[in-house]
Amino acid sequence: MIDKTCLKAEIAGIKLKNPVMTASGTFGYGQEYAPFVDLNRLGAIILKGITLKPKRGNPPPRVIETPSGMLNAIGLQNVGVEVLIKEKLPYFKKFNTPVIINISGDTIEEYLELTRRLGEVSKEMGVAGLEVNISCPNVKKGGMAWGTDAKATYEIVSSIRKVTALPLIVKLTPNVTDIKIIAQAAEEAGADALSLINTLMGMVVDIDSRRPKLANVSGGLSGPAVKPVALWMVWQVFQTVNIPIIGIGGMIKVEDALEFIIAGARAIEIGTANFVNPRVTIEIIEGIEKYLIENNIKDITKLVGSMKI
Amino acid sequence: MIDKTCLKAEIAGIKLKNPVMTASGTFGYGQEYAPFVDLNRLGAIILKGITLKPKRGNPPPRVIETPSGMLNAIGLQNVGVEVLIKEKLPYFKKFNTPVIINISGDTIEEYLELTRRLGEVSKEMGVAGLEVNISCPNVKKGGMAWGTDAKATYEIVSSIRKVTALPLIVKLTPNVTDIKIIAQAAEEAGADALSLINTLMGMVVDIDSRRPKLANVSGGLSGPAVKPVALWMVWQVFQTVNIPIIGIGGMIKVEDALEFIIAGARAIEIGTANFVNPRVTIEIIEGIEKYLIENNIKDITKLVGSMKI
Amino acid sequence: MCAILNIKVKILNKEEVAPDIYLMKLKAPEIVQGALPGQFIHIKCSKDNYPLLRRPLSIHRIDKEKGEICILFQVVGEGTKLLANRTAGDNLDILGPIGNSFNIYPESKKIMIVGGGIGVAPLLALCEESTRQGKEVRVLIGALKKELVIGEENIRKSGAKVDVATDDGSYKYKGLVTDLLEGSIREGWLADQIFACGPKFMMRKIVEISLDAHIDCQVSLEERMACGIGACLGCVCKIKTKDKKEDKVKYKYKRVCVDGPVFKGSEVVWDD
Amino acid sequence: MCAILNIKVKILNKEEVAPDIYLMKLKAPEIVQGALPGQFIHIKCSKDNYPLLRRPLSIHRIDKEKGEICILFQVVGEGTKLLANRTAGDNLDILGPIGNSFNIYPESKKIMIVGGGIGVAPLLALCEESTRQGKEVRVLIGALKKELVIGEENIRKSGAKVDVATDDGSYKYKGLVTDLLEGSIREGWLADQIFACGPKFMMRKIVEISLDAHIDCQVSLEERMACGIGACLGCVCKIKTKDKKEDKVKYKYKRVCVDGPVFKGSEVVWDD
Ligand SMILES: Cc1cc2nc3c(=O)[nH]c(=O)nc-3n(C[C@H](O)[C@H](O)[C@H](O)COP(=O)(O)OP(=O)(O)OC[C@H]3O[C@@H](n4cnc5c(N)ncnc54)[C@H](O)[C@@H]3O)c2cc1C
Ligand SMILES: Cc1cc2nc3c(=O)[nH]c(=O)nc-3n(C[C@H](O)[C@H](O)[C@H](O)COP(=O)(O)OP(=O)(O)OC[C@H]3O[C@@H](n4cnc5c(N)ncnc54)[C@H](O)[C@@H]3O)c2cc1C
Ligand SMILES: Cc1cc2nc3c(=O)[nH]c(=O)nc-3n(C[C@H](O)[C@H](O)[C@H](O)COP(=O)(O)O)c2cc1C
Ligand SMILES: Cc1cc2nc3c(=O)[nH]c(=O)nc-3n(C[C@H](O)[C@H](O)[C@H](O)COP(=O)(O)O)c2cc1C
Ligand code: FES
Ligand code: FES
């Protein structure tokens, strides 16, 4: 048995100590989890989705538990890019973990302006890369509309590509007939990496009031319930594109993370599980290391996409 | 409080004692559940998907549990329509519950021949209607391909419509970008009712062997995990079409069934839950009746689609 | 406010104090020192991941000497049912203490505390702290019926004067606890602060009464939670904003978990 | 075969008989009369719906007089872990008895029973029935190591001759249980029937041995199950078909749950 292994990963040119990142919207602005997690140990931190202007978000109730999952309809409540730059990013100066900004907009112009603004400050504020959210199911305009159509995906990604040299991760929605086509469009448009999946559209009804349980009617399903769907999509996309894939969806224990890596994910994002176990990211990092050592795998890259069928 | 309520439903001209049916593939050929369920009490029985010729199905393992759900890749193993007619349908002569045949094929011609054959014997053998499966994710040819494209849906449904006067229920797949468009195509093509959802595509990986846990690689996700997705789709389709909707997906207790009815389902199908609790259909029928009485609802049709948003 | 910890605490005792209402004592020396009345803990009710999310429960009692806290909860669904099935000796995975706590002003002399149903849960700790600070404390408890009146004895023991209203009149005053509040104000017992926790309609009414009587009022809100630590923005409530010109809607969303759960009554926007 | 019932049975007793291996006694008068060696029950391990599906476990022992059955199981995942946590007095929701059972031919005089690991579970009932019918019974038990040898004593008590092989040699013969089988055949103890249950590779080897020795052999197969009653077609295994001309592949899928779990060794197609 070997006694050391290499967990390093490189995604879109971003160098990661290990492949474990935090999924946007589930780790706040990072600081909230600092009491539980040594942020220096994470592969990367992806912050709550940001927009050009602050966003109020949807009315409550915004979250509801479902069997082995949850629906959320936060509606992208966020402080806006300027407050992010002024008040949230400085916090990360003391850490050496890459910070990736998840961006959203109602229009292409908003995405572009946001990208430019983050580009301007990227060196100074330590923005390692952008994750372009074209898959948010909880906002009226924009959001998922981009991610459900290959042409729209190509258009927005290539537009963003033109205005930035920052590493560009495009986050895909599972609410599509064929995610391979969308993935290809994003790759052709210049994405450096793809992350998937965002949430599945869902609803829960209150049988007493006969109303939806979420004020927004629908919400996005996440958590263990969606893991099989996410894994299947990662595997599909892995066979289709040449850029790295970040797996997301329902991981709550190390075995789940390993499944994604074996199915082709070069890195992974942990979302809902943070709510259940705030130390889950660290436990998964340690678990991956243990698995690699026990299986005599000297470098995690050997495991990526190693699934035999 | 009222002391009696009416559970009757009519779907595609088929008269049901109550809205609770069994989902295809989860109730075998009916007889398997007779030790547990008085088949006369069911709204309708939908049998395992049938094809023109017998089908061997996929190699094992074919099923695997997932968080609050399961994946299956049976691959439509079935006895073929002739054995169905000769050996399976006669059993139902002693019951007065409508029997609906779920049909599949590799080509339009197969669907048509199957439809014609079942039409020929429908009077004699008591075939109440057909559920057209254009949404099976576990077969190589045909299957889901029809259900993921509006044009293909229109083509196959209108072709079948031309050769039969039998009540026609079209079963939709959730693996699409916009189920409303598919639903509309089926309605325009002459479907009498729609049933949704079939299973979501998913996969599970064995981290020891680094192989998919299902021999077929992917399978169809069902069970409580998918309920929020199914509910959302039922609600979407309910707002789009004028024909009745049969809700399917993850129901395991009466509250779940009520959610679907409130969201627009005139009837419901219970699938995976039969495996967990073989008497679940009866318990749900009784529970719906209790709810209606307690809420002073004299007729279940008042509840259908009563969701306020 | 001290940092939120994620720890395993031992269940020392569990008791069904009223039908479907449980009192549970936890050994939690790590968090008891920093814990304040009005704060809550976020609990993993089962040993596996089903149900998935944690459940927020108020800190009912804080015993700094023994290093113990109590929770008082009603079984309403799967999470609380599983929690009620946990037994003494078991370890419970909790996050806490969380939230801003009730703010007792040093200058306040008279404190009115109003609890409805299981809403009394966070109020015993508040009551004990208020009497400890030498305030004159009155407590009004509302419940559906006699068996569901909880905490009366402990609250009285803490030195507060207690009155009870039951909806069906099976115990003491028949009617709403808000009637008692109005009565006491009419009688001239004017508190410097009112604290309330209970059903929304009750708190809303109490806020109205307090505004009419010009008494400062704090309420403890509830909302469905995911993270419980301020990260997910799932648990928001509407809080009035100072009349900024650009802000047409005049409210913003604040997180119940870490911006609350206690808010000034006058700031809460009650809708539906 | 009697009808499959869905009943609640009381757990009378639970015991950890080896590391992570539990013996559980159930009061099940409704099903014990019709139960046969080789059949199984399909168990809801938890009280809620997580894990979702039932778990199949063989009937280890049938006590018709007392109306009791036993199960013997190894904790390998969530379902069996939850089952191991259930306690005496609890009710267990089961479906059963299910399956075709081992077929002891009336004319057989000598019976060889081979079990590997937890595969001995269904074999005690078979052994007791065989000796009851007056057969001469030999049992070979294989295990990884001494602590994991289970059932030896009860099997011996039933009147059978028992031999044991452990992989690490920590108890009796060091090596595979199939070595013992080959040895006994070499020594000239030729059974009329061989029954086997255990890991796939072991059963495959036993079938080979039995074919070479021209001894009729039955094996009990395992496959992942959903319904457990023949409806879902989830649990199939490959069974050879009589050489029909049209059938190129020469096998068909049969359901382990109701067409099995016991199959003729010579009919099973072993792949991967
Ligand atoms: C800050 C805070 C403190 C609380 N303190 C206490 C306490 O001390 N004692 C106590 O008994 N309860 C308290 N609650 C409510 C408690 O959290 C819920 O009753 C519990 O989460 C229900 O979980 P469940 O799984 O049993 O029910 P579920 O199955 O989740 O839901 C059952 C019903 O309970 C209601 N409910 C569920 N979650 C919440 C929630 N977060 N807020 C409001 N209603 C909810 C819903 O109406 C639902 O229909 C508190 C809630 C908050 C937000
Ligand atoms: C007819 C039949 C009779 C059985 N009798 C016994 C018995 O008497 N005693 C006993 O200990 N076990 C028996 N088994 C195996 C037992 O059903 C599984 O160990 C159990 O279902 C595992 O459930 P789990 O939730 O603990 O593990 P899971 O978390 O579901 O799985 C853990 C591991 O167990 C294996 N496994 C799970 N389900 C099965 C299955 N159905 N068949 C084979 N392997 C499986 C898998 O390799 C998996 O990696 C029997 C199986 C069958 C089909
Ligand atoms: C409360 C919540 C908020 C989320 N907010 C965002 C967001 O702002 N931007 C984004 O791209 N994804 C967002 N997501 C989606 C997650 O990043 C992730 O893609 C999804 O939850 C699936 O992963 P999980 O099952 O591990 O949670 C959010 C998810 C949750 C649960
Ligand atoms: C084991 C299994 C077999 C199935 N076979 C069929 C089938 O033959 N035809 C079909 O239309 N749907 C089939 N389905 C899908 C179900 O009918 C149903 O649409 C789906 O399982 C969702 O419902 P549920 O969550 O209640 O199980 C099958 C599902 C399962 C679990
Ligand atoms: S529960 Fe997540 S922010 Fe309050
Ligand atoms: S488990 Fe369903 S057919 Fe065997």
Tab-separated table of C-alpha atoms in Angstrom, chain D residues 12-168:
chain	number	residue	atom	x	y	z
D	12	LEU	CA	-38.952	-12.337	20.126
D	13	ASN	CA	-35.247	-12.252	20.424
D	14	LYS	CA	-32.148	-10.760	18.838
D	15	GLU	CA	-28.583	-11.881	19.347
D	16	GLU	CA	-25.228	-11.022	17.800
D	17	VAL	CA	-23.926	-14.527	17.161
D	18	ALA	CA	-20.713	-13.478	15.429
D	19	PRO	CA	-19.169	-10.090	14.617
D	20	ASP	CA	-21.875	-8.188	12.683
D	21	ILE	CA	-23.989	-11.305	12.302
D	22	TYR	CA	-27.359	-11.402	13.997
D	23	LEU	CA	-29.820	-14.130	14.786
D	24	MET	CA	-33.387	-12.932	15.173
D	25	LYS	CA	-36.372	-14.965	16.274
D	26	LEU	CA	-39.812	-13.967	15.032
D	27	LYS	CA	-43.280	-15.010	16.151
D	28	ALA	CA	-44.942	-15.847	12.867
D	29	PRO	CA	-47.609	-18.517	13.303
D	30	GLU	CA	-49.406	-17.316	10.158
D	31	ILE	CA	-46.561	-18.250	7.874
D	32	VAL	CA	-44.661	-20.920	9.733
D	33	GLN	CA	-46.993	-23.741	8.738
D	34	GLY	CA	-46.490	-23.229	5.035
D	35	ALA	CA	-42.831	-22.221	5.192
D	36	LEU	CA	-40.283	-24.432	3.460
D	37	PRO	CA	-36.476	-24.628	3.665
D	38	GLY	CA	-34.937	-22.297	1.085
D	39	GLN	CA	-37.741	-19.753	1.164
D	40	PHE	CA	-37.195	-16.209	2.318
D	41	ILE	CA	-39.069	-13.273	3.782
D	42	HIS	CA	-39.005	-9.721	2.431
D	43	ILE	CA	-38.526	-7.295	5.283
D	44	LYS	CA	-39.178	-3.620	5.871
D	45	CYS	CA	-36.114	-2.877	7.952
D	46	SER	CA	-37.081	0.577	9.212
D	47	LYS	CA	-40.269	2.097	10.520
D	48	ASP	CA	-40.318	4.911	7.978
D	49	ASN	CA	-39.678	4.717	4.254
D	50	TYR	CA	-35.926	5.066	4.436
D	51	PRO	CA	-34.329	2.950	3.143
D	52	LEU	CA	-37.152	2.633	0.662
D	53	LEU	CA	-37.139	-0.977	-0.412
D	54	ARG	CA	-37.550	-4.160	1.566
D	55	ARG	CA	-34.629	-6.520	2.108
D	56	PRO	CA	-34.822	-10.262	1.373
D	57	LEU	CA	-33.560	-12.614	4.081
D	58	SER	CA	-33.728	-16.397	4.085
D	59	ILE	CA	-35.702	-18.323	6.637
D	60	HIS	CA	-32.958	-19.767	8.795
D	61	ARG	CA	-35.034	-22.002	10.981
D	62	ILE	CA	-38.657	-23.098	11.056
D	63	ASP	CA	-40.220	-24.061	14.354
D	64	LYS	CA	-43.727	-25.201	13.493
D	65	GLU	CA	-44.584	-26.175	17.043
D	66	LYS	CA	-43.854	-22.800	18.532
D	67	GLY	CA	-44.963	-20.917	15.437
D	68	GLU	CA	-41.576	-19.239	15.193
D	69	ILE	CA	-39.055	-18.596	12.467
D	70	CYS	CA	-35.496	-17.359	12.700
D	71	ILE	CA	-33.461	-15.198	10.384
D	72	LEU	CA	-29.690	-14.979	10.379
D	73	PHE	CA	-28.157	-11.955	8.746
D	74	GLN	CA	-24.967	-10.033	8.263
D	75	VAL	CA	-24.841	-6.254	8.528
D	76	VAL	CA	-23.569	-5.060	5.155
D	77	GLY	CA	-25.445	-1.801	4.552
D	78	GLU	CA	-28.144	0.526	5.738
D	79	GLY	CA	-31.025	-1.921	5.674
D	80	THR	CA	-29.351	-4.674	7.645
D	81	LYS	CA	-27.888	-2.094	10.029
D	82	LEU	CA	-31.331	-0.750	10.854
D	83	LEU	CA	-32.663	-4.267	11.213
D	84	ALA	CA	-29.885	-5.106	13.648
D	85	ASN	CA	-30.989	-2.113	15.705
D	86	ARG	CA	-34.551	-3.340	16.050
D	87	THR	CA	-35.262	-4.811	19.450
D	88	ALA	CA	-37.243	-7.640	20.995
D	89	GLY	CA	-40.885	-6.650	21.291
D	90	ASP	CA	-40.814	-4.584	18.097
D	91	ASN	CA	-43.097	-5.456	15.227
D	92	LEU	CA	-41.551	-6.203	11.866
D	93	ASP	CA	-43.461	-5.778	8.597
D	94	ILE	CA	-42.699	-8.775	6.414
D	95	LEU	CA	-43.832	-10.441	3.226
D	96	GLY	CA	-43.520	-14.198	3.169
D	97	PRO	CA	-42.933	-16.989	2.833
D	98	ILE	CA	-41.542	-16.422	-0.658
D	99	GLY	CA	-39.847	-18.629	-3.220
D	100	ASN	CA	-39.752	-22.192	-4.400
D	101	SER	CA	-37.645	-23.883	-1.671
D	102	PHE	CA	-35.056	-26.631	-1.894
D	103	ASN	CA	-36.427	-29.789	-3.422
D	104	ILE	CA	-35.446	-32.891	-1.433
D	105	TYR	CA	-36.249	-35.905	-3.560
D	106	PRO	CA	-38.029	-38.694	-1.666
D	107	GLU	CA	-35.657	-41.239	-3.134
D	108	SER	CA	-32.482	-39.444	-1.968
D	109	LYS	CA	-30.655	-41.134	0.858
D	110	LYS	CA	-27.522	-39.080	1.244
D	111	ILE	CA	-27.618	-35.308	1.283
D	112	MET	CA	-24.636	-32.967	1.063
D	113	ILE	CA	-25.180	-29.365	2.118
D	114	VAL	CA	-22.516	-26.720	1.503
D	115	GLY	CA	-22.633	-23.203	2.877
D	116	GLY	CA	-20.196	-20.334	2.475
D	117	GLY	CA	-20.199	-17.312	4.778
D	118	ILE	CA	-23.667	-15.960	5.473
D	119	GLY	CA	-24.850	-18.448	2.848
D	120	VAL	CA	-25.441	-20.928	5.667
D	121	ALA	CA	-28.546	-18.888	6.586
D	122	PRO	CA	-31.107	-20.960	4.655
D	123	LEU	CA	-29.273	-24.231	5.234
D	124	LEU	CA	-30.162	-24.936	8.854
D	125	ALA	CA	-33.843	-25.272	7.988
D	126	LEU	CA	-32.870	-27.522	5.081
D	127	CYS	CA	-30.626	-29.614	7.261
D	128	GLU	CA	-33.263	-30.057	9.953
D	129	GLU	CA	-35.863	-31.022	7.365
D	130	SER	CA	-33.493	-33.488	5.711
D	131	THR	CA	-32.627	-35.252	8.945
D	132	ARG	CA	-36.299	-35.208	9.917
D	133	GLN	CA	-36.975	-37.085	6.699
D	134	GLY	CA	-34.382	-39.620	7.773
D	135	LYS	CA	-31.696	-38.744	5.254
D	136	GLU	CA	-28.029	-39.089	5.994
D	137	VAL	CA	-26.810	-35.514	6.006
D	138	ARG	CA	-23.365	-34.021	5.779
D	139	VAL	CA	-22.765	-30.303	5.990
D	140	LEU	CA	-19.699	-28.370	4.929
D	141	ILE	CA	-19.307	-24.841	6.226
D	142	GLY	CA	-16.871	-22.350	4.789
D	143	ALA	CA	-15.886	-19.072	6.417
D	144	LEU	CA	-13.128	-16.492	6.296
D	145	LYS	CA	-12.031	-17.189	9.838
D	146	LYS	CA	-13.030	-18.868	13.057
D	147	GLU	CA	-15.294	-16.130	14.442
D	148	LEU	CA	-17.341	-16.136	11.280
D	149	VAL	CA	-18.191	-19.824	11.361
D	150	ILE	CA	-21.887	-19.807	12.137
D	151	GLY	CA	-24.502	-22.427	12.740
D	152	GLU	CA	-22.088	-25.303	13.321
D	153	GLU	CA	-23.551	-26.324	16.646
D	154	ASN	CA	-27.194	-26.188	15.632
D	155	ILE	CA	-26.488	-28.112	12.487
D	156	ARG	CA	-24.680	-30.805	14.433
D	157	LYS	CA	-27.537	-30.935	16.926
D	158	SER	CA	-29.908	-31.631	14.074
D	159	GLY	CA	-28.075	-34.868	13.517
D	160	ALA	CA	-25.870	-33.953	10.582
D	161	LYS	CA	-22.147	-34.506	10.320
D	162	VAL	CA	-20.394	-31.157	10.015
D	163	ASP	CA	-17.038	-30.153	8.626
D	164	VAL	CA	-15.582	-26.689	8.511
D	165	ALA	CA	-13.057	-24.882	6.331
D	166	THR	CA	-11.642	-21.459	7.065
D	167	ASP	CA	-9.714	-19.386	4.581
D	168	ASP	CA	-7.063	-18.498	7.136
